[in-house]
Every structure is written in structure tokens, then in C-alpha cells.
Short mmCIF file of C-alpha atoms and ligand atoms in Angstrom, two decimals:
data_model
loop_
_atom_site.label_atom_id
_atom_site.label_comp_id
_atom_site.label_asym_id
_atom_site.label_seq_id
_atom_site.Cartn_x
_atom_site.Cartn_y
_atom_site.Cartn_z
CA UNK A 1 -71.98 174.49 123.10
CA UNK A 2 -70.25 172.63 120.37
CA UNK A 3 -71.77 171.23 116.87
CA UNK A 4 -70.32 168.13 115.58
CA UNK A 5 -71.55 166.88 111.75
CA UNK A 6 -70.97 163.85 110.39
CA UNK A 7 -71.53 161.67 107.16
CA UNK A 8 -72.66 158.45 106.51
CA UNK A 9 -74.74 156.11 104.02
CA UNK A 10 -77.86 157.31 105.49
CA UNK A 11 -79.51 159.36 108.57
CA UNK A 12 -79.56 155.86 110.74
CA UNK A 13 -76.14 154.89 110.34
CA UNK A 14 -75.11 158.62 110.71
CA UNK A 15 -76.93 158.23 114.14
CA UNK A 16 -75.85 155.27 115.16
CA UNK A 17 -72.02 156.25 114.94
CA UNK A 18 -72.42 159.17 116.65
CA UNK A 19 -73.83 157.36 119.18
CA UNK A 20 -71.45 154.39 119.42
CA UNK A 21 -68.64 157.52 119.83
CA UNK A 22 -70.70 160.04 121.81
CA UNK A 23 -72.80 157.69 124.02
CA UNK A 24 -76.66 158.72 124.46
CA UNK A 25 -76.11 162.29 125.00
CA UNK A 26 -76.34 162.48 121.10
CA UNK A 27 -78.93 165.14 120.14
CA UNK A 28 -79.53 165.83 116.34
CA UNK A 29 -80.01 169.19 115.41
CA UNK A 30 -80.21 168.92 111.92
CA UNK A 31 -79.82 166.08 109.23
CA UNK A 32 -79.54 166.89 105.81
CA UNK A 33 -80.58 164.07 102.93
CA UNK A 34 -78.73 164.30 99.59
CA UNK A 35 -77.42 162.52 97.05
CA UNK A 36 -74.07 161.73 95.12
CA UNK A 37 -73.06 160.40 91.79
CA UNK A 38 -70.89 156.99 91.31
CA UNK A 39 -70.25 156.05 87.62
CA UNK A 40 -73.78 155.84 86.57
CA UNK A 41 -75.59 154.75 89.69
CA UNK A 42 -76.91 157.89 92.26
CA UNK A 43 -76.16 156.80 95.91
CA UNK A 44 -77.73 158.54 99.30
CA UNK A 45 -76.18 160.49 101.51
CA UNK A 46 -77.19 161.75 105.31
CA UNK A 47 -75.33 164.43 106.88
CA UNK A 48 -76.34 165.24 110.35
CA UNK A 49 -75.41 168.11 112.68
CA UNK A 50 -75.60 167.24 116.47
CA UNK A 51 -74.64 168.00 119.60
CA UNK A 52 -74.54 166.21 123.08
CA UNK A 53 -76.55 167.03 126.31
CA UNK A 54 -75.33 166.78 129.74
CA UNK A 55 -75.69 163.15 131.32
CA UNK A 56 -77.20 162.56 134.93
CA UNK A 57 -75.32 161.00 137.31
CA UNK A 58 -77.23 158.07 138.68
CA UNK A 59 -75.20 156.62 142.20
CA UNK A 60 -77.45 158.41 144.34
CA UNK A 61 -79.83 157.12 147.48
CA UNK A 62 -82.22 159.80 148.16
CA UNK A 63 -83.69 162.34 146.13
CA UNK A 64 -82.24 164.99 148.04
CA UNK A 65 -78.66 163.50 146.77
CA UNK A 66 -80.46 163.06 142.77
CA UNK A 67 -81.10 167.14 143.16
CA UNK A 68 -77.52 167.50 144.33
CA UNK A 69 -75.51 165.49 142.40
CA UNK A 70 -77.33 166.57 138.94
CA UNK A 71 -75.72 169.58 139.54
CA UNK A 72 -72.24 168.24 138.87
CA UNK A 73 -72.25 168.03 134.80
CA UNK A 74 -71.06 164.62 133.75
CA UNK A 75 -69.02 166.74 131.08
CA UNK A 76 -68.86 164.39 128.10
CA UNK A 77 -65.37 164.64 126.28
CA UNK A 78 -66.04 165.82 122.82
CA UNK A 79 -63.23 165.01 120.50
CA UNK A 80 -63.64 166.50 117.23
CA UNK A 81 -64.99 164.62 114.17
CA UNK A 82 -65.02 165.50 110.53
CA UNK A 83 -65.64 169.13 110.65
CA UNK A 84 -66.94 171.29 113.74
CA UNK A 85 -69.49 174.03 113.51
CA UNK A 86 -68.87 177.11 116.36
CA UNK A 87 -72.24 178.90 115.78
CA UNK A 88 -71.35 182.73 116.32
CA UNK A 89 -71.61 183.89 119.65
CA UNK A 90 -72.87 180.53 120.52
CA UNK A 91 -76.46 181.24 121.56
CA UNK A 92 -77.63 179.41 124.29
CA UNK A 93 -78.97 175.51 123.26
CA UNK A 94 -82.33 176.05 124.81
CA UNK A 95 -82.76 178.98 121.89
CA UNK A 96 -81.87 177.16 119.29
CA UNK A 97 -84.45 177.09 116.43
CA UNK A 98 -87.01 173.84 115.50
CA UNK A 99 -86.88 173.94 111.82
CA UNK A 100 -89.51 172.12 110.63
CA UNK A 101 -92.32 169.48 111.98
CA UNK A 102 -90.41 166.54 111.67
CA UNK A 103 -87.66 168.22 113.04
CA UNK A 104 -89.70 168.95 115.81
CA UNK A 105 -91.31 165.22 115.88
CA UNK A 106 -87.78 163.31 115.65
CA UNK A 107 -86.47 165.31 118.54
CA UNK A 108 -89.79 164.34 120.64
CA UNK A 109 -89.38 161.03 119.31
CA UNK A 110 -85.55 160.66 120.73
CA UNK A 111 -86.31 162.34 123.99
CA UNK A 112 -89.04 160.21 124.84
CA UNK A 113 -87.00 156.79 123.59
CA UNK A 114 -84.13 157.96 125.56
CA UNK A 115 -86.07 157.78 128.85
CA UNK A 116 -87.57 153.88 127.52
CA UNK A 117 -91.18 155.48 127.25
CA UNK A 118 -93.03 152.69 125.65
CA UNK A 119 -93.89 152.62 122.07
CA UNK A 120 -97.78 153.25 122.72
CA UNK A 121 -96.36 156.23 124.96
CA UNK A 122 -94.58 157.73 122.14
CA UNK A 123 -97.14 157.10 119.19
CA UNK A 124 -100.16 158.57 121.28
CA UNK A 125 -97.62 161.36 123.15
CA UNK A 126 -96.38 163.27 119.26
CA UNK A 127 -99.49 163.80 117.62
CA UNK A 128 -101.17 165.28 121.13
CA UNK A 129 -97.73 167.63 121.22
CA UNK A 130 -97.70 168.55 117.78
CA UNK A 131 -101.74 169.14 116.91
CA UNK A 132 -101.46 172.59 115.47
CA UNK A 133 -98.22 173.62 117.41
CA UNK A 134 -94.63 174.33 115.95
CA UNK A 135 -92.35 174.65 118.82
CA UNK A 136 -90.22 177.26 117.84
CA UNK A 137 -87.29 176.54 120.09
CA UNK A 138 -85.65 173.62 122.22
CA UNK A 139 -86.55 175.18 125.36
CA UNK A 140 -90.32 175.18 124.48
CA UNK A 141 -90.21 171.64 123.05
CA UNK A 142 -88.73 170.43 126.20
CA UNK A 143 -91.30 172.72 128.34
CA UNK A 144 -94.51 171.21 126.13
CA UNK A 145 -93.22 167.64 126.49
CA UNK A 146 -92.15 167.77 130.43
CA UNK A 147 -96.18 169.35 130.46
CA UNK A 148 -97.33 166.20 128.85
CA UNK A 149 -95.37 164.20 130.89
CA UNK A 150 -96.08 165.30 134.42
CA UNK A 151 -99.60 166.09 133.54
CA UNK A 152 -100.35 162.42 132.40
CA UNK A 153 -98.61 161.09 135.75
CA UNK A 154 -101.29 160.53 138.29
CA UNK A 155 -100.17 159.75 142.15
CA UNK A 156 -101.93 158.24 144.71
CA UNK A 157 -102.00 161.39 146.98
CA UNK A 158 -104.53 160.15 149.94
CA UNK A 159 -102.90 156.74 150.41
CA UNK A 160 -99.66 158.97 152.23
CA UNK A 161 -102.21 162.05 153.97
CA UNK A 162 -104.88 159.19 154.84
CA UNK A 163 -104.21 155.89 154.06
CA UNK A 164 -106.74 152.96 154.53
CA UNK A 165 -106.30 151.06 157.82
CA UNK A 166 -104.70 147.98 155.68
CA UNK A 167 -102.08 148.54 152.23
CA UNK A 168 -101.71 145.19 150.55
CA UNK A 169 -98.77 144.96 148.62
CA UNK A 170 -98.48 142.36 145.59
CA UNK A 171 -96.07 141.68 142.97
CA UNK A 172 -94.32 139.21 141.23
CA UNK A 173 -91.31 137.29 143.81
CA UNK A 174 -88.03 138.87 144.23
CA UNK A 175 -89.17 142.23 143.13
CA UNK A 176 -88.86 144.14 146.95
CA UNK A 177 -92.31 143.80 148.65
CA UNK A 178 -91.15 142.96 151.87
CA UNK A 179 -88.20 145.73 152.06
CA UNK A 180 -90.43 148.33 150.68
CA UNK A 181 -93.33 147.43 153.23
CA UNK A 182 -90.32 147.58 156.31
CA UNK A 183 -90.03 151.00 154.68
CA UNK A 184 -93.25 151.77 154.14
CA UNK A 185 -94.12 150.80 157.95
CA UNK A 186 -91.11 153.40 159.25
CA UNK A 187 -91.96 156.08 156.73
CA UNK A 188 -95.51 155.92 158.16
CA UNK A 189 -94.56 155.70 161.91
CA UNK A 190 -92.19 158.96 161.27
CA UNK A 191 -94.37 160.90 159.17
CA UNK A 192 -98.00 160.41 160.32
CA UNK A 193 -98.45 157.88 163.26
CA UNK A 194 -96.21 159.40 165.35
CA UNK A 195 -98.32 159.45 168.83
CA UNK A 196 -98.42 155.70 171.11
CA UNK A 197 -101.62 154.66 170.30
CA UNK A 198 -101.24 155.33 166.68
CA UNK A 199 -99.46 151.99 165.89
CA UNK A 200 -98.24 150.31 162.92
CA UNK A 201 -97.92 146.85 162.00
CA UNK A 202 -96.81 143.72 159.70
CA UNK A 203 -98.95 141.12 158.54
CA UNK A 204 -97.08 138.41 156.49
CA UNK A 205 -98.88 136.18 154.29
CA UNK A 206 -95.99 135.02 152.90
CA UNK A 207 -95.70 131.69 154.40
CA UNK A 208 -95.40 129.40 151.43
CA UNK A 209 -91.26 130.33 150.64
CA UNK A 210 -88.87 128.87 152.67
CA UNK A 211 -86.54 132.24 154.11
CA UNK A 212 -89.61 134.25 153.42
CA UNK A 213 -90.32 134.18 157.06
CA UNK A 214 -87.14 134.77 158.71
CA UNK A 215 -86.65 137.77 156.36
CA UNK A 216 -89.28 139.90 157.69
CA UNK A 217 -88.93 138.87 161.30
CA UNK A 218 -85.69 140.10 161.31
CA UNK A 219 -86.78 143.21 160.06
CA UNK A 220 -89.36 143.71 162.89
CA UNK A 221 -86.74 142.61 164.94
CA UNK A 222 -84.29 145.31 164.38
CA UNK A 223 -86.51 148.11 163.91
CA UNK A 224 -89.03 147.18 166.40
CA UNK A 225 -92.35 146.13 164.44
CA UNK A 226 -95.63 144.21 165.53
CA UNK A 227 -95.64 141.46 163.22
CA UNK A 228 -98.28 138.77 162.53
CA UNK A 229 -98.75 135.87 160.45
CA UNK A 230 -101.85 134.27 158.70
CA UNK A 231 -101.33 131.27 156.83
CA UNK A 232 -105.41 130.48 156.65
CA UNK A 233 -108.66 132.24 156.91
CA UNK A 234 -109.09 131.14 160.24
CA UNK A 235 -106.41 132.55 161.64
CA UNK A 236 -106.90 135.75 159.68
CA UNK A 237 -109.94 135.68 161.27
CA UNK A 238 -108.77 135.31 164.74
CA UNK A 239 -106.19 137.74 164.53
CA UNK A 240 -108.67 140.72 163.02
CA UNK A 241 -109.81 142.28 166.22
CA UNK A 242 -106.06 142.46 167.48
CA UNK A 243 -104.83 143.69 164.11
CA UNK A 244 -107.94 146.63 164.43
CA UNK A 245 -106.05 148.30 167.08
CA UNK A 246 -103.33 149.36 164.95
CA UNK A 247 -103.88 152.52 162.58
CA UNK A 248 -101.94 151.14 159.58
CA UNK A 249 -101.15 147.07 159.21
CA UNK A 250 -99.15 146.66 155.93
CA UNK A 251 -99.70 143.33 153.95
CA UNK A 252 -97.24 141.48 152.66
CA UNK A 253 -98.09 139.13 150.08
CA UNK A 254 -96.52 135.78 148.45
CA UNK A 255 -94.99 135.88 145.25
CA UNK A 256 -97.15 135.27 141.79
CA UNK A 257 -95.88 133.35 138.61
CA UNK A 258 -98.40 132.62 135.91
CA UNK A 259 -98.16 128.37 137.09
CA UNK A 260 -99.29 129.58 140.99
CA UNK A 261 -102.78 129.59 140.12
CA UNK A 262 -103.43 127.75 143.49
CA UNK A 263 -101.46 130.12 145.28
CA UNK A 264 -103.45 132.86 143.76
CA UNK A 265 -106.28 131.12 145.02
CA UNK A 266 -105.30 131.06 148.64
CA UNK A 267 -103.94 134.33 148.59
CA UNK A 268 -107.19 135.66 146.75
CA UNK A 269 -109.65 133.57 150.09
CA UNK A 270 -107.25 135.22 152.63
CA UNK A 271 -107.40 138.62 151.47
CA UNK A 272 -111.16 138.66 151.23
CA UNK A 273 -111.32 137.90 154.81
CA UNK A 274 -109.81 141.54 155.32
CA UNK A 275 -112.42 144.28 155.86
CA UNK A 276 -112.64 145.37 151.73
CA UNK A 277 -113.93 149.27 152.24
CA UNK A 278 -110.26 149.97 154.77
CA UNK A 279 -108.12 147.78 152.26
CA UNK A 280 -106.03 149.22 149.46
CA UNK A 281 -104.16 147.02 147.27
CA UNK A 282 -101.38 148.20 145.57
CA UNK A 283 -99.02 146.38 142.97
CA UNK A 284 -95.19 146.50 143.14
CA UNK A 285 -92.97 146.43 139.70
CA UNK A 286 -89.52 146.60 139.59
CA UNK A 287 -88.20 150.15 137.69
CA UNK A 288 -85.43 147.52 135.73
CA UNK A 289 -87.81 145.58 133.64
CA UNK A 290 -88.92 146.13 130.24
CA UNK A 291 -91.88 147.84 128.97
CA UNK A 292 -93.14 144.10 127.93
CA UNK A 293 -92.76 142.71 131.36
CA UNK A 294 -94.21 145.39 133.18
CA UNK A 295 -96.99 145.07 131.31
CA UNK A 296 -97.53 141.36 131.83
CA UNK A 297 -97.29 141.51 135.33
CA UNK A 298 -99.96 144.56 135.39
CA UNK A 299 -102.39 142.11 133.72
CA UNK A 300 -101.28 139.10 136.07
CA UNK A 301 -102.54 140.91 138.87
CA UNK A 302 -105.49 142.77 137.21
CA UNK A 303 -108.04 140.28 139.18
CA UNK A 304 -106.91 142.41 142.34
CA UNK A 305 -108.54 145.53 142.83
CA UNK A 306 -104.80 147.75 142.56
CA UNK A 307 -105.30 151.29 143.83
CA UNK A 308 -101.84 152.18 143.21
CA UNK A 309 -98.17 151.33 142.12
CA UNK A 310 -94.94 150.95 143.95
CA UNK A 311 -91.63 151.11 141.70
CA UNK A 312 -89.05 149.45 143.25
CA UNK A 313 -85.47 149.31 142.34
CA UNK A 314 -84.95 152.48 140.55
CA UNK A 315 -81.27 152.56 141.42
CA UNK A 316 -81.18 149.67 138.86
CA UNK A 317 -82.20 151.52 136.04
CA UNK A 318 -81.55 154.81 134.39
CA UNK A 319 -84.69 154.98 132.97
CA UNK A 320 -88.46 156.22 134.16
CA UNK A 321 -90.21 156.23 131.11
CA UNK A 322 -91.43 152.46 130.81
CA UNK A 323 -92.73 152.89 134.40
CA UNK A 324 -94.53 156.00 133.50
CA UNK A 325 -95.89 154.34 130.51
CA UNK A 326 -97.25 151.23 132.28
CA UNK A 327 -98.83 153.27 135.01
CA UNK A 328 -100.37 155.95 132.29
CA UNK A 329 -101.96 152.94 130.22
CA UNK A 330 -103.31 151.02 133.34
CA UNK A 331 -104.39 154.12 135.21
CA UNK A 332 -102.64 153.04 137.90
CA UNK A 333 -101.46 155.81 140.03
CA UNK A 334 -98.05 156.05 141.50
CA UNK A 335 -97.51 155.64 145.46
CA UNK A 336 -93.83 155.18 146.20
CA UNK A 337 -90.37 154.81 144.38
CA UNK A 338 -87.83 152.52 146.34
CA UNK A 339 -83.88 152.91 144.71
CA UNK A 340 -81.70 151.01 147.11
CA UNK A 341 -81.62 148.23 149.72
CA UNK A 342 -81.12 150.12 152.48
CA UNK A 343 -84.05 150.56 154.88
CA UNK A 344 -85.57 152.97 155.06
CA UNK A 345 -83.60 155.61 153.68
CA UNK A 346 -83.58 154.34 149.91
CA UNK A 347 -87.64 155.63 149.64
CA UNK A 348 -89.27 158.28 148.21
CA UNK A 349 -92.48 159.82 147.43
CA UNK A 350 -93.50 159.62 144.23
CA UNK A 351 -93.68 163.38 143.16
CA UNK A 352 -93.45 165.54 140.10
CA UNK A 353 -90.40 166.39 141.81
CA UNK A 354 -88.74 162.83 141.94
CA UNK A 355 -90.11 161.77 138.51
CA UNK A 356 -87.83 165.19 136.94
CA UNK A 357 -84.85 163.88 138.73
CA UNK A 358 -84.85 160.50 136.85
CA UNK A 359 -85.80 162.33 133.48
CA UNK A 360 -82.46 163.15 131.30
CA UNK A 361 -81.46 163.92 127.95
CA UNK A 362 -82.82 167.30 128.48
CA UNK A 363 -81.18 170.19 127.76
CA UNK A 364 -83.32 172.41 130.16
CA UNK A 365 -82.07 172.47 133.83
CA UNK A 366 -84.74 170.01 135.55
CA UNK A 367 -83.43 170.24 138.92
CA UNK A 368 -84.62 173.90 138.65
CA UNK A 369 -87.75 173.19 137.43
CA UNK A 370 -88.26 170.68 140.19
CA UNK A 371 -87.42 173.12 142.64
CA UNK A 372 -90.40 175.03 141.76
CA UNK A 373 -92.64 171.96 140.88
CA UNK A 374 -95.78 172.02 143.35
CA UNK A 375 -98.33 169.33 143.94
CA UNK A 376 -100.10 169.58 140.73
CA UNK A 377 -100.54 166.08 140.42
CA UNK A 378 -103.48 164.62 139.33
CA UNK A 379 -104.95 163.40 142.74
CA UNK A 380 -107.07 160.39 143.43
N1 LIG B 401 -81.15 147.51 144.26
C1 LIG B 401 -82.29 147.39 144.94
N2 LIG B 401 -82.60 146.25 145.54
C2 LIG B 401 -83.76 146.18 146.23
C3 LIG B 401 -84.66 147.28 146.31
N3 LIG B 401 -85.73 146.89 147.05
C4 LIG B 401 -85.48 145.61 147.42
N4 LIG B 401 -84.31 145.18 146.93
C5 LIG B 401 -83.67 143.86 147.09
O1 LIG B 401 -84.37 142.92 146.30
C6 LIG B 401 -84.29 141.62 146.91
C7 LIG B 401 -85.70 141.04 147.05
O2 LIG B 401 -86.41 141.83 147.97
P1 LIG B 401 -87.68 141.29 148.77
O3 LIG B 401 -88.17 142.41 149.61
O4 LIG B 401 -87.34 140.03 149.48
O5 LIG B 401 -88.65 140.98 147.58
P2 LIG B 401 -90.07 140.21 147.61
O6 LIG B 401 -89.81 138.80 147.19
O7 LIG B 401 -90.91 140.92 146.58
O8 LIG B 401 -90.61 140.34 148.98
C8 LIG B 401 -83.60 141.83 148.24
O9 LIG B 401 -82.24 141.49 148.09
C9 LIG B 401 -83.75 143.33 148.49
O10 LIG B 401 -82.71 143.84 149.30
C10 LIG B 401 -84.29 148.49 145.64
O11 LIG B 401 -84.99 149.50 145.64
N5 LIG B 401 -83.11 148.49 144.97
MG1 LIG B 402 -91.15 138.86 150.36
#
């Protein structure tokens, strides 16, 4: 473990060069605020001591290869600036002392911006962490806030042990519905309706894009699906008692921009013709887009009754945190993560365990703790 200090006009710039040299890995360990004399004005000064965290590598396709491949240290090169500190006999960087309380808050603060935890996130997350506790090292910082995180994550547990007869899924166009629900479908087939008669199958409502169609039929087409279209009540209707013989028909949905109010409409008529006690509606968002968006869309589709949330596209990203956020301040529990285009390896469960893969900055060894993670989720 290696300290590196440098100067600068003032604790932000100090941090933002060490960053533009170091990358994100930058961790400050201590910052010290003083002041020098020019002629006969008094300027500011910002020392900080810092050092830099291993980096997770983020190519992979399935969990199992996140757990592998976070074993291989993205070894940052550290070239030495201004001066170097080699503490002693270089305790380890989990034991190294929190100072103060706003040592202890910036270094919260940074871990949780790192991972693009929204800013509600982070101003409700500090004070919860640091009500009348003083961490006393790194290690049990990073324990108390990977606490707070997992326990505020809530997953949607029954919809994979015993899921309602139909799973709508909606989201805004483009952001995976009908790649994740091809998934969904085989993950469902391999893991729980394995027997004949337990059958699975493919409603599209998607009829109003041109392509839209094709799309899924080739995907029941090459991985042998029932599939059915509605494109009115009626036929909804009429197709009911054939779609009750199946254990699990999966929804898939037409795209939703704030100008589709009529399609919103029809969507809204067709979906009501579905029996609403076996129907679980779930919303899909897309891991890569801002806190903002996510948030948007959440309320765009708050006049469905959304059980749960899919995250799609988490190979896109590096970050978990604005995901986590969004689901945390809509009480929307997590179902499944998707991070790739290939079906149907690229999906997972969402689990303590995957949600620690995608977390980084830390200086503990997650893919340890993951190991030993069990299924204390929140479940619903
Ligand atoms: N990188 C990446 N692409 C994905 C993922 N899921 C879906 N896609 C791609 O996103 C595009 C839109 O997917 P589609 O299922 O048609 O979205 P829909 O409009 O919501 O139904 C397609 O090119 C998919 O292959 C994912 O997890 N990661
Ligand atoms: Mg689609």
C-alpha cells in the first residue's frame, strides 16, 4: 500500500488532479487545510494524502465470470508524485484509522458518489451511518455502509419461487423488454417449469412498431416458444382460455414516450382484460441512464400497478448505485439484472450477491463477502 500527497490551491483542485492522474481509484486519506503568506495577502493551501483502491474489471457476462474476474487486480500504475509516504510496516488499508467525523463523512460521501448513488441516496444514507457512530477504521466504514446498502435493497423473492400466472413487462422503447422476457421465458422453463404440462409462453402486445413483431417471432422461433399476439380486447379475450393452460405467459408490452398518451390508453384497456389477482407488472430501466431519467420513467409508468424492477443493460455501465437509488425511493423491489445481448446467458438474479459484484471502490474484498452473503434480502 502506497501514500501519495499532493498540493494544490485548495482540497477540490487537490482532488481533482489526483484524479485526472490516478483515475477513480483515488481515495483520500487525509487532507490537511493551511495557509501561506504572499507579500501581504494570506493565500489557502490543501494538502491531501491518498491512496488508490483496486479497480473492477467490468467485460464480464455472468456473475459467475464478475466473481472470477474481480479476482484479477486491475493493478493501477502508481508513478510517484511530489513526495511519497511508506507508512512503517505498512499496516494493512482496511486498518487504517478514521480520524475524525468528517473524515469519516467525506469518505462515505466518495464511496457512495463513486458507485452514482443518487444525491437523495447520499444525503439521507450519512446521517443514518454516522448517528452516534465513529467508525474507527476503513474496514468498519466499508462493513457499516455495505450494511446500509444491502439492507435497504429489497428483491422481489416470490416472483422467481412462485410467480403469478402472467409477468407484464413495461418500459420505455429500446430499453430490452423483449430480450429480457426471451430470457425470462428460458430461465423459467429451466429452473421451475421443467415438467410437459408446465408450459411457458409469449404474449406480444407490441404490435404498433414496425420490426417489433418479427423480433420476437424469431426468438420463439429459435428457441422454441408459444407465442401469441393481441392487438385488441377482443382478441385478448378470445385467446384467454388458451393462454390459461400455460403456467407462466410473459407480457411484452409497447414502448411509452410521454406524447403516446393514446398508446398508453390502449395498452392500459388491453391489460385490464388480463385476470388482475395472477398479473404482476413489472417495469424495466436500463442500468446506463442517469439518476434523472430513471426517475422520470419510474413516474411515467406509476399509473401501472409495478410489483417489481428489471435492470437491463448493466454491461453498459459501471455503476449500480443510481439503480439502487431509484428502486430504494420508489419501493420498487428488484427482480432481474440483464448485462449482455446474448440470450439467455447474459441474466441474473438479482441478489445481495450480484449487487456486491457491481459495487467497487472498496477496499474490502467483496467477492468474499459475497461468497458468504445469504438470502437476507428484504422479501416481498
Ligand atoms: N448491451 C446490452 N444490450 C441489451 C441488453 N438487453 C437488450 N439489449 C439490446 O437492446 C436493444 C433493444 O432491445 P429490445 O429487447 O428490442 O428492447 P425493447 O424495445 O424494450 O423491447 C437490442 O439490440 C437488444 O439486443 C443488455 O442487457 N445489454
Ligand atoms: Mg420490444
Amino acid at each position: 500500500m502506497e501514500f501519495i500527497t499532493l498540493d494544490a490551491q485548495d482540497y477540490e483542485t487537490a482532488l481533482k488532479e489526483a484524479r485526472t492522474e490516478y483515475g477513480p481509484s483515488v481515495r483520500v486519506h487525509t487532507r490537511n487545510d493551511y495557509q501561506i503568506r504572499k507579500g501581504m495577502k494570506k493565500q489557502r493551501r490543501c494538502t491531501i494524502t491518498f491512496y488508490l483502491v483496486k479497480e473492477r474489471s467490468l467485460d464480464e457476462e455472468t456473475l459467475q465470470d464478475h466473481l472470477d474476474s474481480s479476482q484479477e487486480t486491475g493493478k493501477s500504475e502508481t508513478k510517484e508524485r511530489n513526495e511519497r509516504i511508506e507508512p512503517g510496516d505498512s499496516p494493512n488499508l482496511i486498518d487504517f484509522p478514521i480520524e475524525s467525523r468528517e473524515h469519516q463523512q467525506q469518505l462515505l460521501k466518495e464511496l457512495l458518489e463513486e458507485n452514482d448513488f443518487a444525491e437523495g441516496y447520499i444525503q439521507e444514507a450519512i446521517p443514518i451511518l454516522c448517528a452516534d457512530r465513529q467508525f474507527e477504521t476503513l474496514e468498519e466504514l466499508e462493513m457499516g455502509l455495505l450494511e446500509y446498502i444491502i439492507e435497504g435493497v429489497t428483491i422481489n423473492h416470490g416472483q422467481y419461487t412462485k410467480p403469478k400466472q402472467f409477468f407484464v413487462l413495461l418500459g420505455p422503447t429500446g430499453v430490452g423488454k423483449t430480450t429480457t422476457l426471451v430470457k425470462m421465458a428460458l430461465f423459467y422453463q429451466k429452473s421451475l417449469y421443467e415438467k410437459e404440462e408446465e408450459k411457458v409462453a409469449l404474449l406480444s402486445l407490441d404490435s404498433y412498431r414496425t420490426g417489433a413483431t418479427n423480433q420476437i417471432e424469431l426468438f420463439s422461433k429459435d428457441f422454441g416458444l408459444d407465442l401469441f399476439h393481441a392487438h385488441s380486447e377482443e382478441e385478448l379475450s378470445e385467446l384467454l382460455p388458451t393462454l390459461e393452460g400455460y403456467s407462466l405467459v410473459l407480457v411484452d408490452t409497447m414502448g411509452k414516450s410521454a406524447n403516446q398518451g393514446e398508446l398508453s390508453l390502449h395498452l392500459k384497456s388491453l391489460l385490464r382484460v388480463l385476470p388482475q389477482e395472477r398479473c404482476s407488472c413489472a417495469l424495466a430501466l436500463s442500468a446506463s441512464h442517469k439518476n434523472r431519467d430513471l426517475e422520470r420513467f419510474v413516474k411515467l409508468f406509476s399509473t401501472y400497478p409495478l410489483e417489481s424492477m428489471v435492470v437491463t443493460k448493466l454491461d453498459e455501465t459501471e455503476d449500480i448505485g443510481n439503480v439502487l437509488s431509484v428502486s430504494k425511493s420508489n419501493d420498487l423491489p428488484l427482480l432481474f439484472f440483464t448485462n449482455g445481448q446474448k440470450v439467455p446467458e447474459n441474466l441474473l438474479k438479482a441478489t445481495n450477491e450480484a449487487i456486491l459484484s457491481y459495487l467497487r471502490g472498496f477496499a474490502l474484498d467483496l467477492q468474499a463477502l459475497s461468497q458468504n452473503q445469504n438470502t437476507s434480502n428484504h422479501t416481498q
